[in-house]
mmCIF file of C-alpha atoms in Angstrom:
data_model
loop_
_atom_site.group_PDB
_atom_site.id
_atom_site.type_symbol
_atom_site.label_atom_id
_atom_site.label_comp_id
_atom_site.label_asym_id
_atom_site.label_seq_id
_atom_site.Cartn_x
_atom_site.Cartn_y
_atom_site.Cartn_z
ATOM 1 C CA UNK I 1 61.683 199.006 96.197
ATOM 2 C CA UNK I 2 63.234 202.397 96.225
ATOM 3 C CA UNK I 3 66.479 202.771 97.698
ATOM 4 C CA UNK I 4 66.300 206.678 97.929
ATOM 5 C CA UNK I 5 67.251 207.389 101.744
ATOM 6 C CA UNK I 6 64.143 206.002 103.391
ATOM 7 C CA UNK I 7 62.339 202.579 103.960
ATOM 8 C CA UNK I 8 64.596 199.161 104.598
ATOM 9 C CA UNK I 9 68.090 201.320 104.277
ATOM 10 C CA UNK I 10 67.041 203.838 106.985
ATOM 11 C CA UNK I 11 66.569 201.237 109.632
ATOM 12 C CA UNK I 12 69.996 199.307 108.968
ATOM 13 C CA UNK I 13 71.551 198.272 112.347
ATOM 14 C CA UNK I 14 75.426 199.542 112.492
ATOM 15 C CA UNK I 15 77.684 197.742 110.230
ATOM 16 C CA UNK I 16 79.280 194.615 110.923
ATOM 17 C CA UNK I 17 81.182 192.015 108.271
ATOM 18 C CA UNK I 18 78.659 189.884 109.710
ATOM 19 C CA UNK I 19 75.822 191.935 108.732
ATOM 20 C CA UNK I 20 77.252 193.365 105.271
ATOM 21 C CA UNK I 21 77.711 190.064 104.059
ATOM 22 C CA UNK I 22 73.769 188.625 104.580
ATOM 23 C CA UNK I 23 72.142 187.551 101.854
ATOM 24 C CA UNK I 24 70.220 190.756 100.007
ATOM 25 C CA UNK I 25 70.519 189.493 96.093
ATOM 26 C CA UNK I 26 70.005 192.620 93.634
ATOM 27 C CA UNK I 27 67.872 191.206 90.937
ATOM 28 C CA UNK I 28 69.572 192.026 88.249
ATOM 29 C CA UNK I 29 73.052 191.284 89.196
ATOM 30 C CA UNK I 30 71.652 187.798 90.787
ATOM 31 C CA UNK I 31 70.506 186.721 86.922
ATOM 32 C CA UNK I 32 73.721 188.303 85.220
ATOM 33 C CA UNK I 33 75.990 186.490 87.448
ATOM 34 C CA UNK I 34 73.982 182.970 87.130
ATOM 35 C CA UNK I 35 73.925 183.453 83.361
ATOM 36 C CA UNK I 36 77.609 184.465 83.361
ATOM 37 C CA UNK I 37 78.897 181.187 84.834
ATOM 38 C CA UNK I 38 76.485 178.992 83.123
ATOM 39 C CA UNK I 39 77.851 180.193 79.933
ATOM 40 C CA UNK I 40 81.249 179.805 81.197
ATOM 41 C CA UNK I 41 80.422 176.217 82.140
ATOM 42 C CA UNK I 42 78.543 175.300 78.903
ATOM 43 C CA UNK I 43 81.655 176.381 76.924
ATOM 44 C CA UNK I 44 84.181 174.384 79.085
ATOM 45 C CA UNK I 45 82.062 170.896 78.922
ATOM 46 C CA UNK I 46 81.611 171.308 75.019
ATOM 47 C CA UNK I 47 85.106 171.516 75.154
ATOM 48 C CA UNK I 48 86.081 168.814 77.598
ATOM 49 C CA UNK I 49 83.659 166.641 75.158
ATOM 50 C CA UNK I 50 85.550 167.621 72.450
ATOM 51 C CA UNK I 51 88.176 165.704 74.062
ATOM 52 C CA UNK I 52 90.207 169.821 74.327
ATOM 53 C CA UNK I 53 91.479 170.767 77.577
ATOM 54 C CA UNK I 54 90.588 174.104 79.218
ATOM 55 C CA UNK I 55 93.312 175.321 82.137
ATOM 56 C CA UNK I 56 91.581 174.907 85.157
ATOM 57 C CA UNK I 57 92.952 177.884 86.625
ATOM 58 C CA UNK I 58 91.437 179.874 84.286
ATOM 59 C CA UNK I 59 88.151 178.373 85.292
ATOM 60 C CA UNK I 60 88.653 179.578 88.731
ATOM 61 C CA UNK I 61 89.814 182.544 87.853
ATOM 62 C CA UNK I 62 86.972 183.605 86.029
ATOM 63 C CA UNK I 63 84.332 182.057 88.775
ATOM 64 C CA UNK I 64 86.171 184.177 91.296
ATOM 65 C CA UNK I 65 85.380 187.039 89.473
ATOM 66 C CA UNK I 66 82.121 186.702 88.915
ATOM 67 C CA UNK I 67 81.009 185.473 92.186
ATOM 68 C CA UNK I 68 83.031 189.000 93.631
ATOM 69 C CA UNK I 69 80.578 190.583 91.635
ATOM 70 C CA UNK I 70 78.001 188.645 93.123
ATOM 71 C CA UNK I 71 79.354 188.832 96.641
ATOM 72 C CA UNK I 72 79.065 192.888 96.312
ATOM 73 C CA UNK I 73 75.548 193.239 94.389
ATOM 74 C CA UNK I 74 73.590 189.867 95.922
ATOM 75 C CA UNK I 75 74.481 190.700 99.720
ATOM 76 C CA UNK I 76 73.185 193.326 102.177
ATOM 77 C CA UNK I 77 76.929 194.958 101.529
ATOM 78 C CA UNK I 78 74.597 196.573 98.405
ATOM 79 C CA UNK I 79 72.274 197.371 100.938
ATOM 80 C CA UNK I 80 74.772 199.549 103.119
ATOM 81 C CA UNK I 81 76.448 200.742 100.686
ATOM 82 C CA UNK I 82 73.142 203.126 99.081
ATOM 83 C CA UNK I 83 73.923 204.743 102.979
ATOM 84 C CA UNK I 84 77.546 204.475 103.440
ATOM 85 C CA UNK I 85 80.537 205.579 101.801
ATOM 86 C CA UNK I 86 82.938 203.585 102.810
ATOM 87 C CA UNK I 87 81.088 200.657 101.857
ATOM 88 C CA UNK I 88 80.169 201.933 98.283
ATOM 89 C CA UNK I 89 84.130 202.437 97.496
ATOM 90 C CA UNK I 90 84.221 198.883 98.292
ATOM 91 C CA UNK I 91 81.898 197.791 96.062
ATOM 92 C CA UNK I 92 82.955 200.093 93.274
ATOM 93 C CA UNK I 93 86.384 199.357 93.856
ATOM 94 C CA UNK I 94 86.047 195.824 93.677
ATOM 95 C CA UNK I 95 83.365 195.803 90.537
ATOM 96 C CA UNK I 96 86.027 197.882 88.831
ATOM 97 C CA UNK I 97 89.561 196.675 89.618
ATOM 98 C CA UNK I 98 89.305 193.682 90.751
ATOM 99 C CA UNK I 99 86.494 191.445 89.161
ATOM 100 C CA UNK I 100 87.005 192.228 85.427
ATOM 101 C CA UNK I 101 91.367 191.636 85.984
ATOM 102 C CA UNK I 102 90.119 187.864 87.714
ATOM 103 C CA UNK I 103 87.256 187.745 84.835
ATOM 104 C CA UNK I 104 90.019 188.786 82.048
ATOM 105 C CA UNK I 105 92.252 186.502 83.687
ATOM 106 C CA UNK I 106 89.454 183.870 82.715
ATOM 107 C CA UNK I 107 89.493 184.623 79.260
ATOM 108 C CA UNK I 108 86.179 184.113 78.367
ATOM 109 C CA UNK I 109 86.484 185.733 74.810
ATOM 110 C CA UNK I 110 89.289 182.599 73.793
ATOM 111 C CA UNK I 111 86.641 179.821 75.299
ATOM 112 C CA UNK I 112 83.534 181.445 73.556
ATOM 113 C CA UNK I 113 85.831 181.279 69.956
ATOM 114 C CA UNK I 114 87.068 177.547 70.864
ATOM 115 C CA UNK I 115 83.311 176.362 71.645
ATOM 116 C CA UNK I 116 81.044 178.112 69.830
ATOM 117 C CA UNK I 117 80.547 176.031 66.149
ATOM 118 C CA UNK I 118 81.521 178.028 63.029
ATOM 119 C CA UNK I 119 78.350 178.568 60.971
ATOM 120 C CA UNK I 120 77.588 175.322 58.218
ATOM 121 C CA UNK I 121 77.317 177.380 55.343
ATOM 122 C CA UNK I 122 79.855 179.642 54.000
ATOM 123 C CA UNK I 123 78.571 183.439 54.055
ATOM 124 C CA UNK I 124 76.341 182.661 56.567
ATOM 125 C CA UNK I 125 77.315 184.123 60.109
ATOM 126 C CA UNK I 126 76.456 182.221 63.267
ATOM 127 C CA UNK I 127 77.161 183.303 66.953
ATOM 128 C CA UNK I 128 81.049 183.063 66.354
ATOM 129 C CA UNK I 129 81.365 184.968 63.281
ATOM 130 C CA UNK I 130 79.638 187.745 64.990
ATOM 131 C CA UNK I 131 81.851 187.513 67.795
ATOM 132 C CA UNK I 132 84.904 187.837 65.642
ATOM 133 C CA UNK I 133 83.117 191.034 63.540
ATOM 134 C CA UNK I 134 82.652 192.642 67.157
ATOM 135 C CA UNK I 135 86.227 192.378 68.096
ATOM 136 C CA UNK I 136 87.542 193.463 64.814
ATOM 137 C CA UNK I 137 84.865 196.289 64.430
ATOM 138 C CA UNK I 138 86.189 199.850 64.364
ATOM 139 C CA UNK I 139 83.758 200.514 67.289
ATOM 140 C CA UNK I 140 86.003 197.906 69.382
ATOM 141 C CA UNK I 141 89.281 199.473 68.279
ATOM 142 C CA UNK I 142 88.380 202.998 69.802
ATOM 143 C CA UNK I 143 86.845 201.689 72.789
ATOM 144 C CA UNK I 144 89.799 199.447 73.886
ATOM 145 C CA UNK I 145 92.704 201.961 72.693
ATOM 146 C CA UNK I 146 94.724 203.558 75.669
ATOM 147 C CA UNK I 147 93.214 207.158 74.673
ATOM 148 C CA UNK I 148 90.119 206.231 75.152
ATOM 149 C CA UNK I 149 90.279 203.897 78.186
ATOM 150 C CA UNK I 150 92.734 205.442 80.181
ATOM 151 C CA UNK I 151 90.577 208.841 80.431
ATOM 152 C CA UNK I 152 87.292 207.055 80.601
ATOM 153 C CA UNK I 153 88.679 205.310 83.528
ATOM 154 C CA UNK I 154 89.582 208.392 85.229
ATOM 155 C CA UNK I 155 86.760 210.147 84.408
ATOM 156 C CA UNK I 156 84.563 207.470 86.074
ATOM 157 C CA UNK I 157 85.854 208.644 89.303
ATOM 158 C CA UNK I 158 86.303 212.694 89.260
ATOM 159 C CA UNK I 159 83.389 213.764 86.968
ATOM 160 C CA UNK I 160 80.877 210.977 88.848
ATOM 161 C CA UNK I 161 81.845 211.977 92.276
ATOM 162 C CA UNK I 162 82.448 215.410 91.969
ATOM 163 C CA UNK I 163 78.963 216.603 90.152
ATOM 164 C CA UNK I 164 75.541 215.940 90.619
ATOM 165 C CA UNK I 165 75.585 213.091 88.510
ATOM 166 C CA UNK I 166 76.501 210.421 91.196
ATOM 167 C CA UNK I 167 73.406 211.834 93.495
ATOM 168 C CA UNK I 168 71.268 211.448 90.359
ATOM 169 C CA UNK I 169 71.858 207.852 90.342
ATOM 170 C CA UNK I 170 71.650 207.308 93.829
ATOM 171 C CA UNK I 171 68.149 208.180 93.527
ATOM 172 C CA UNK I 172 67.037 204.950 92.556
ATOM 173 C CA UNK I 173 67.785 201.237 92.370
ATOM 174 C CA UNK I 174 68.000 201.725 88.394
ATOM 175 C CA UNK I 175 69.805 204.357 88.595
ATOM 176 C CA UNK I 176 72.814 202.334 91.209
ATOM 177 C CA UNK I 177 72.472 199.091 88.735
ATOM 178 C CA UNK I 178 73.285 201.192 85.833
ATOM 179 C CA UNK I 179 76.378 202.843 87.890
ATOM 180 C CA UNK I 180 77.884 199.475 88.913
ATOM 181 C CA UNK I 181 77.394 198.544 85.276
ATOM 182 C CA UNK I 182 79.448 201.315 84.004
ATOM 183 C CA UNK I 183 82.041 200.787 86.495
ATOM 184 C CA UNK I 184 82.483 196.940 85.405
ATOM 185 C CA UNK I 185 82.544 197.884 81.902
ATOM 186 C CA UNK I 186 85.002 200.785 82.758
ATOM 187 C CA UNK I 187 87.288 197.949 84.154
ATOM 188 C CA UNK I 188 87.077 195.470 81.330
ATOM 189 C CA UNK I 189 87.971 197.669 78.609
ATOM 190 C CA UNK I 190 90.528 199.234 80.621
ATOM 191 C CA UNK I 191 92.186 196.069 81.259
ATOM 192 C CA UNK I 192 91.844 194.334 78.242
ATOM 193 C CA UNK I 193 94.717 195.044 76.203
ATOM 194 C CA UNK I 194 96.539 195.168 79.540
ATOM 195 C CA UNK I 195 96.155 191.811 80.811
ATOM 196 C CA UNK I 196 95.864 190.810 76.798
ATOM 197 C CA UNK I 197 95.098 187.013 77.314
ATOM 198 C CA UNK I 198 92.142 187.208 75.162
ATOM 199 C CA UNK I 199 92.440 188.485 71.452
ATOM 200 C CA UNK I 200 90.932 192.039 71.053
ATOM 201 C CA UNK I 201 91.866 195.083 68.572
ATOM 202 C CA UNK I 202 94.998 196.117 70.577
ATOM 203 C CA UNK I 203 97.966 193.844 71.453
ATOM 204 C CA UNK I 204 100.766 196.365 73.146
ATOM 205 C CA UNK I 205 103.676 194.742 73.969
ATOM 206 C CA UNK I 206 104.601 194.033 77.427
ATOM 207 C CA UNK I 207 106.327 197.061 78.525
ATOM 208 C CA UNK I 208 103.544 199.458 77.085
ATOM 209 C CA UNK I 209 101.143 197.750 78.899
ATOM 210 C CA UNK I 210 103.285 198.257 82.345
ATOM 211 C CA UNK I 211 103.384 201.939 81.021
ATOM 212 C CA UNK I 212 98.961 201.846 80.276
ATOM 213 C CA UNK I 213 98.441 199.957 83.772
ATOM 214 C CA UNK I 214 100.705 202.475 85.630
ATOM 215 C CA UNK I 215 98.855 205.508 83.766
ATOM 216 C CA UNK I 216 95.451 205.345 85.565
ATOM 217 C CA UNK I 217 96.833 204.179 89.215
ATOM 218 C CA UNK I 218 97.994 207.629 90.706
ATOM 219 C CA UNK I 219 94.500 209.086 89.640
ATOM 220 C CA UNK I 220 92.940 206.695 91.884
ATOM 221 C CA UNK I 221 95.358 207.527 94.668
ATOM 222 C CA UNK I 222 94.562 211.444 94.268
ATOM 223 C CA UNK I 223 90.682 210.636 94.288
ATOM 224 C CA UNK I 224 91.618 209.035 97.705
ATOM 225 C CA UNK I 225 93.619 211.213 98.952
ATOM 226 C CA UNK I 226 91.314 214.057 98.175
ATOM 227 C CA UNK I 227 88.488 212.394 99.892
ATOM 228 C CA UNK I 228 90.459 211.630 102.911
ATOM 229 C CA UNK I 229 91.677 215.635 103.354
ATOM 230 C CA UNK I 230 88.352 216.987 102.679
ATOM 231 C CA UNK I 231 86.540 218.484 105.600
ATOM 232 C CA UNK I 232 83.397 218.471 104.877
ATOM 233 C CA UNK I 233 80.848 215.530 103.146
ATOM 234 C CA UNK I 234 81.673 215.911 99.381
ATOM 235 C CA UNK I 235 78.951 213.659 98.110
ATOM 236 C CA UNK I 236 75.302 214.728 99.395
ATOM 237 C CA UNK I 237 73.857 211.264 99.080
ATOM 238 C CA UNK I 238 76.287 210.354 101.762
ATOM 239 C CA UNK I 239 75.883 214.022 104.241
ATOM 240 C CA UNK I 240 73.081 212.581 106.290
ATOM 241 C CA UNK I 241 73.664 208.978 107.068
ATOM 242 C CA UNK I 242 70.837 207.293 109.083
ATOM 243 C CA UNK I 243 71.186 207.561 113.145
ATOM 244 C CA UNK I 244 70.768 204.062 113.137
ATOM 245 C CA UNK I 245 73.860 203.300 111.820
ATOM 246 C CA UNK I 246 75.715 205.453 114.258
ATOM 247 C CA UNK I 247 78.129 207.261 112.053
ATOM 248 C CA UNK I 248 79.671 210.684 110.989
ATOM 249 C CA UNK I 249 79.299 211.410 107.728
ATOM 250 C CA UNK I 250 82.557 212.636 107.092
ATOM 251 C CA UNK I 251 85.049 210.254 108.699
ATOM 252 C CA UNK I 252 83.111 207.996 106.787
ATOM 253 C CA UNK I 253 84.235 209.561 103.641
ATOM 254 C CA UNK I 254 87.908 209.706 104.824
ATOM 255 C CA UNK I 255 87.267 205.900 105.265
ATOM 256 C CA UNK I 256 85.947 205.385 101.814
ATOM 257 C CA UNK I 257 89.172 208.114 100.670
ATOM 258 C CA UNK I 258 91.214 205.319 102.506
ATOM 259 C CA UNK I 259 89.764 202.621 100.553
ATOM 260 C CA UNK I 260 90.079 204.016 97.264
ATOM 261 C CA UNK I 261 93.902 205.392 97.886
ATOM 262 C CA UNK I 262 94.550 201.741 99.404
ATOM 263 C CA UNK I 263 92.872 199.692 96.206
ATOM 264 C CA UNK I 264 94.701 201.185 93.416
ATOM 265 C CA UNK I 265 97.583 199.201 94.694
ATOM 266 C CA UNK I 266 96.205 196.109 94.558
ATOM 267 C CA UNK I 267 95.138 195.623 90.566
ATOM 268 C CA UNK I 268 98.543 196.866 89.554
ATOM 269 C CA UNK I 269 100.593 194.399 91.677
ATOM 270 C CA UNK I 270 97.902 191.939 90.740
ATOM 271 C CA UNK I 271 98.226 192.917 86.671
ATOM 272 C CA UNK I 272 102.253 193.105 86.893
ATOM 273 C CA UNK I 273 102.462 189.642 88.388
ATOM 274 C CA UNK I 274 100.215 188.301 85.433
ATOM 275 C CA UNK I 275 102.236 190.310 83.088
ATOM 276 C CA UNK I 276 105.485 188.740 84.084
ATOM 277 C CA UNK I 277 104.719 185.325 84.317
ATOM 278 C CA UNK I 278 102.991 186.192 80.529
ATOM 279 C CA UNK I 279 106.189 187.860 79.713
ATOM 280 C CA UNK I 280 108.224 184.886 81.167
ATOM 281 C CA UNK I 281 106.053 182.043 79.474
ATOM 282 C CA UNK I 282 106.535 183.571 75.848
ATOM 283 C CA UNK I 283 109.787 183.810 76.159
ATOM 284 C CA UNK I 284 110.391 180.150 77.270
ATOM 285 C CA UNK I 285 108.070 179.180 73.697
ATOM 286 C CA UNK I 286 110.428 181.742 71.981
ATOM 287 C CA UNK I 287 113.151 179.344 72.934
ATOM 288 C CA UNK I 288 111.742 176.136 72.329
ATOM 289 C CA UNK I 289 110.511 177.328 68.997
ATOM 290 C CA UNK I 290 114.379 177.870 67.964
ATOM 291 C CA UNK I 291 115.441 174.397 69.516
ATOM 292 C CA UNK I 292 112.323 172.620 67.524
ATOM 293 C CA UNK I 293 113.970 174.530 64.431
ATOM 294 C CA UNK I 294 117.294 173.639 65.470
ATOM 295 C CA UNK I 295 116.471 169.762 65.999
ATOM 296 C CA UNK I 296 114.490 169.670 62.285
ATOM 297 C CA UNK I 297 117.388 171.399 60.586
ATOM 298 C CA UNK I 298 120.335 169.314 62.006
ATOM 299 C CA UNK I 299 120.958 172.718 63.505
ATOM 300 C CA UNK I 300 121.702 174.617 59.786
ATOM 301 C CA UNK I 301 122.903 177.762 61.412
ATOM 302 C CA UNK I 302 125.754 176.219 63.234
ATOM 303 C CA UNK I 303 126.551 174.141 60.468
ATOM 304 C CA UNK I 304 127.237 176.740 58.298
ATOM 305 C CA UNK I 305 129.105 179.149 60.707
ATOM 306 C CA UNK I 306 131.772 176.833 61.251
ATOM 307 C CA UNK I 307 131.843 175.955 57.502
ATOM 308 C CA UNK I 308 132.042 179.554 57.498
ATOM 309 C CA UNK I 309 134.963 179.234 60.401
ATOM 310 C CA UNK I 310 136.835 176.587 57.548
ATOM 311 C CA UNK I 311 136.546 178.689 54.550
ATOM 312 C CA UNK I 312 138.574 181.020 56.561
ATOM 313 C CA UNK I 313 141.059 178.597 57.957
ATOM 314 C CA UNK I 314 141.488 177.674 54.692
ATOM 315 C CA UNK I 315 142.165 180.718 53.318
ATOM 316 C CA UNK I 316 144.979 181.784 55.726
ATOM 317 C CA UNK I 317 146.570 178.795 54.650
#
């Protein structure tokens, strides 16, 4: 079914949460999102059999994000938003802020290395040694380094919105999977090294990934804000909204402008509470690591201070 301004999408009723979140399951998104979990779940039972333990908050971490994925693409919110722009910046906001920080947050990449097996023969490369030539591959390096993900993830907003592109891909149902695609993908790499729970080619230190998170955020805020003081429709696939929904076009865009502005707050305080509590945790293993070393060497460095400390004594005599 086309999605292109006329059939089911010009007869929608005017939006409610009620009606936004019926059940309308993309197709694609609907299998992605099944397969995504079961993979999850197949990794964390060969585990568990294993007799390894998997942090449960993980788990849920990563089940939240994929079922906010599904709650955008598999309800009639996907529906509405093809016709409205405010509902669309949910969705894309959402697809790219805040499901790949909760999928990251999962660390899928950690439990695929844990459960896959390592190939039986030596040379031979099964699923995990392909896994670890992916995330080591030069092609993996420049797609997760800061220059390349930080303008990539601005340019997903100003040069989509602001040309003929976005309308382009409005046109069809193929054309809007392919679009929420790119924004998840967008999201992942972009927060990757940030979050940096799973392994991947870049591993900034904390305080350069406050500095990467906090790069992207005011862009987002300017796209909103220069939605919100626009006045006229920016975005022709969202100038003539059905009658049936009973809206104007353009203080529907300041309400998607609103939406966008509001959101980019949300990942960042979301990324610098993970980040601290990160931050916090390898520092408390820094410590213990010295007071395990302390306790196997009878505590050598002390020891030889304050034999240091009697030499001295000794020869003030």
């Amino acid at each position: 079914m086309e999605h292109s301004g006329h059939g089911m999408t010009m007869d929608l009723p005017p939006f409610t949460l009620g009606r936004g979140l019926g059940w309308s399951a993309d197709p694609f998104f609907l299998v992605a999102c099944a397969v995504a979990l079961a993979l999850y779940a197949w990794g964390v039972v060969r585990l568990a059999r294993r007799g390894d333990s998997w942090s449960a908050g993980r788990t849920v971490s990563f089940v939240a994000g994929v079922l906010s994925i599904g709650l955008m693409m598999c309800t009639r919110l996907n529906d509405y938003g093809m016709v409205m722009f405010s509902v669309h910046m949910v969705q894309h906001m959402v697809i790219s802020m805040l499901s790949p920080i909760l999928i990251l947050l999962g660390a899928p990449i950690t439990l695929a290395l844990r459960a896959l097996p390592v190939a039986a023969t030596r040379g031979r490369k099964g699923p995990r040694e392909l896994l670890l030539a992916l995330l080591h591959s030069r092609y993996m390096q420049i797609i997760t380094h800061p220059a390349f993900t930080i303008p990539l993830f601005i340019a997903s907003l100003y040069a989509l919105y602001f040309t003929p592109l976005f309308d382009f891909l409005m046109g069809s149902k193929t054309g809007h999977v392919a679009m929420m695609v790119h924004f998840l993908a967008v999201g992942i790499v972009f927060f990757w090294p940030i979050i940096g729970v799973d392994p991947g080619p870049h591993r900034p230190g904390y305080l350069m990934r406050m500095l990467e998170l906090f790069a992207g955020m005011p862009f987002h805020a300017f796209f909103g804000i220069a939605l919100m003081m626009a006045s006229e429709p920016m975005v022709e696939t969202f100038r003539n909204p059905p009658a049936s929904l009973g809206i104007d076009a353009l203080s529907d865009q300041n309400a998607a402008g609103g939406i966008a502005w509001a959101f980019s707050e949300i990942p960042s305080v979301l990324v610098l509470i993970a980040l601290l509590f990160q931050w916090y945790g390898s520092e408390q293993r820094q410590a213990k690591r010295q007071d395990r070393a302390a306790d196997r060497d009878g505590d050598k460095e002390l020891e030889a201070y304050n034999a240091y400390l009697a030499s001295l004594n000794a020869r003030g005599r």
